[in-house]
CSV table of C-alpha atoms in Angstrom, one decimal:
chain,number,residue,atom,x,y,z
A,1,MET,CA,-1.4,14.0,-10.6
A,2,SER,CA,-0.7,15.5,-7.4
A,3,ARG,CA,0.5,13.8,-4.3
A,4,LEU,CA,-1.0,14.0,-0.9
A,5,ALA,CA,0.5,15.6,2.1
A,6,VAL,CA,0.3,15.3,5.5
A,7,GLY,CA,-2.8,16.9,6.8
A,8,ASP,CA,-4.8,16.4,3.4
A,9,PRO,CA,-7.9,14.5,3.6
A,10,ALA,CA,-7.3,10.7,2.4
A,11,PRO,CA,-9.7,9.8,-0.3
A,12,GLU,CA,-12.1,7.2,0.8
A,13,PHE,CA,-12.6,4.2,-1.2
A,14,THR,CA,-14.1,0.6,-1.3
A,15,LEU,CA,-12.3,-2.1,-3.3
A,16,PRO,CA,-12.7,-5.7,-4.0
A,17,SER,CA,-10.2,-7.7,-2.1
A,18,ALA,CA,-8.5,-11.1,-3.1
A,19,ASP,CA,-11.1,-13.0,-0.9
A,20,GLY,CA,-13.9,-11.6,-2.9
A,21,ARG,CA,-15.0,-9.1,-0.6
A,22,GLU,CA,-15.4,-5.3,-0.6
A,23,VAL,CA,-13.0,-3.6,1.7
A,24,SER,CA,-13.4,0.1,2.6
A,25,LEU,CA,-10.9,2.3,4.2
A,26,ALA,CA,-13.8,3.6,6.6
A,27,GLU,CA,-14.0,0.0,8.0
A,28,LEU,CA,-10.2,-0.5,8.3
A,29,ARG,CA,-9.7,3.0,10.1
A,30,SER,CA,-12.6,2.1,12.5
A,31,GLY,CA,-10.6,-1.0,13.7
A,32,ALA,CA,-7.2,0.8,13.7
A,33,GLU,CA,-6.6,3.3,16.7
A,34,ALA,CA,-3.4,4.8,15.4
A,35,GLY,CA,-4.2,4.6,11.5
A,36,VAL,CA,-4.0,2.6,8.5
A,37,VAL,CA,-0.9,2.1,6.4
A,38,VAL,CA,-2.3,1.9,2.7
A,39,TYR,CA,0.5,0.9,0.4
A,40,PHE,CA,0.5,0.9,-3.4
A,41,TYR,CA,2.4,-1.7,-5.3
A,42,PRO,CA,2.9,-2.5,-9.3
A,43,ALA,CA,2.2,-6.1,-9.6
A,44,ALA,CA,1.6,-9.1,-7.4
A,45,GLY,CA,4.1,-11.9,-7.7
A,46,THR,CA,7.0,-9.8,-8.9
A,47,PRO,CA,10.2,-10.1,-6.9
A,48,GLY,CA,10.1,-6.4,-5.4
A,49,CYS,CA,6.3,-6.5,-4.7
A,50,THR,CA,6.7,-10.0,-3.1
A,51,LYS,CA,9.5,-8.7,-0.9
A,52,GLN,CA,7.4,-5.9,0.0
A,53,ALA,CA,4.4,-7.7,0.9
A,54,CYS,CA,6.2,-10.4,2.9
A,55,ASP,CA,8.0,-7.5,4.9
A,56,PHE,CA,4.6,-6.2,5.8
A,57,ARG,CA,3.3,-9.8,6.7
A,58,ASP,CA,6.1,-10.4,8.9
A,59,SER,CA,5.7,-6.8,10.6
A,60,LEU,CA,1.9,-7.1,10.9
A,61,ALA,CA,2.0,-8.4,14.5
A,62,SER,CA,4.0,-5.4,15.7
A,63,LEU,CA,2.2,-2.9,13.5
A,64,ARG,CA,-1.3,-4.1,14.9
A,65,THR,CA,0.0,-3.8,18.4
A,66,ALA,CA,1.2,-0.3,17.6
A,67,GLY,CA,-2.4,0.3,16.3
A,68,TYR,CA,-2.1,0.3,12.6
A,69,GLY,CA,-4.0,-1.7,10.2
A,70,VAL,CA,-2.6,-2.6,6.7
A,71,ILE,CA,-3.8,-2.7,3.2
A,72,GLY,CA,-2.3,-3.1,-0.3
A,73,VAL,CA,-3.5,-1.8,-3.2
A,74,SER,CA,-2.6,-2.6,-6.9
A,75,PRO,CA,-4.0,-2.5,-10.4
A,76,ASP,CA,-4.1,-6.5,-10.4
A,77,PRO,CA,-7.3,-8.4,-11.0
A,78,VAL,CA,-8.8,-10.2,-7.9
A,79,ALA,CA,-7.9,-13.5,-9.3
A,80,LYS,CA,-4.1,-12.9,-9.3
A,81,LEU,CA,-4.3,-11.2,-5.9
A,82,ALA,CA,-6.0,-14.3,-4.7
A,83,LYS,CA,-3.0,-16.4,-5.8
A,84,PHE,CA,-0.6,-14.0,-4.2
A,85,VAL,CA,-2.2,-14.0,-0.9
A,86,GLU,CA,-2.1,-17.6,-1.1
A,87,SER,CA,1.3,-18.4,-2.4
A,88,GLU,CA,2.7,-15.6,0.3
A,89,SER,CA,0.4,-16.4,3.1
A,90,LEU,CA,-0.5,-12.8,3.5
A,91,THR,CA,-2.6,-12.0,6.4
A,92,PHE,CA,-3.7,-8.5,5.6
A,93,PRO,CA,-6.3,-7.3,2.7
A,94,VAL,CA,-4.7,-6.7,-0.7
A,95,VAL,CA,-7.1,-4.8,-3.1
A,96,SER,CA,-7.6,-4.4,-6.8
A,97,ASP,CA,-8.2,-1.0,-8.3
A,98,PRO,CA,-7.9,-2.0,-12.0
A,99,GLU,CA,-9.3,1.4,-13.2
A,100,HIS,CA,-6.6,3.0,-11.2
A,101,ALA,CA,-9.3,5.5,-9.7
A,102,VAL,CA,-7.7,5.1,-6.1
A,103,LEU,CA,-4.0,5.0,-7.2
A,104,GLU,CA,-4.5,8.4,-9.1
A,105,ALA,CA,-6.4,9.9,-6.1
A,106,TYR,CA,-3.5,9.1,-3.9
A,107,GLY,CA,-1.0,10.1,-6.3
A,108,ALA,CA,0.4,6.8,-6.9
A,109,TRP,CA,-0.2,6.3,-10.6
A,110,GLY,CA,1.8,8.3,-13.2
A,111,GLU,CA,4.9,8.8,-15.1
A,112,LYS,CA,7.9,6.6,-14.3
A,113,LYS,CA,11.3,6.3,-15.6
A,114,ASN,CA,12.8,2.9,-15.9
A,115,TYR,CA,16.4,2.3,-17.5
A,116,GLY,CA,15.6,5.3,-19.6
A,117,ARG,CA,12.3,4.3,-20.8
A,118,ILE,CA,9.4,6.5,-19.8
A,119,TYR,CA,5.9,5.1,-19.1
A,120,VAL,CA,2.9,5.4,-16.8
A,121,GLY,CA,2.1,2.8,-14.0
A,122,VAL,CA,2.1,2.7,-10.3
A,123,ILE,CA,4.6,4.6,-8.4
A,124,ARG,CA,5.6,2.6,-5.3
A,125,SER,CA,4.0,4.6,-2.3
A,126,THR,CA,2.8,4.3,1.1
A,127,ILE,CA,0.4,6.8,2.8
A,128,VAL,CA,-0.5,6.4,6.4
A,129,VAL,CA,-4.1,7.5,7.2
A,130,ALA,CA,-4.9,8.8,10.4
A,131,PRO,CA,-7.9,7.6,12.5
A,132,ASP,CA,-9.5,11.1,11.6
A,133,GLY,CA,-9.1,10.4,7.8
A,134,THR,CA,-6.3,12.6,7.0
A,135,VAL,CA,-2.9,11.9,5.8
A,136,ALA,CA,-0.6,11.2,8.7
A,137,LEU,CA,2.5,10.2,6.5
A,138,ALA,CA,3.1,10.2,2.8
A,139,GLN,CA,6.1,8.5,0.9
A,140,TYR,CA,6.4,8.3,-2.7
A,141,ASN,CA,8.9,6.4,-4.9
A,142,VAL,CA,9.8,4.0,-2.0
A,143,ARG,CA,12.2,1.0,-2.7
A,144,ALA,CA,10.5,-2.5,-2.1
A,145,SER,CA,13.3,-3.6,0.0
A,146,GLY,CA,13.9,-2.1,3.5
A,147,HIS,CA,11.0,0.3,3.1
A,148,VAL,CA,8.9,-1.5,5.8
A,149,ALA,CA,11.7,-1.3,8.4
A,150,LYS,CA,12.0,2.4,7.5
A,151,LEU,CA,8.5,3.0,7.9
A,152,ARG,CA,8.5,1.4,11.3
A,153,ARG,CA,11.1,3.9,12.5
A,154,ASP,CA,9.1,6.7,10.9
A,155,LEU,CA,6.2,5.7,13.0
A,156,GLY,CA,7.9,5.2,16.2
A,157,ILE,CA,7.6,1.4,16.3
A,158,ASP,CA,11.4,0.7,16.2
A,159,PRO,CA,14.1,3.0,17.7
A,160,VAL,CA,16.0,5.1,15.2
């Protein structure tokens, strides 16, 4: 699986969201003048993924003010995502990629090592897609805690 780099074309996608509608990257890009933050996470409702989603939720107003949209992508089924959105009051789309097609296209699906065990799964990643559809920022193997604050600094929203 190859990772995306700054300047690469971001793969377009349309996936089902927690509210049952289809959400496309093109649609999100059209409504975000600075770009779209696409973040990939392993499993809704787990402690790390909940922390990360809530950090995005709590930063959403300032991200939107800076011109960014946000979307979360996981392999979870839509029903699990719906419960996650409701329980955490998420106010941005989270979408389901059970076949891993988008995860693979973005380099966010692959071999991982955890406590010495090697397995295949979601590589926690964040890709910022510019309005022209190219990759503006690509971050792989990010930590759930503190990642949104670092991303905000990297995007120039918060002072370094």
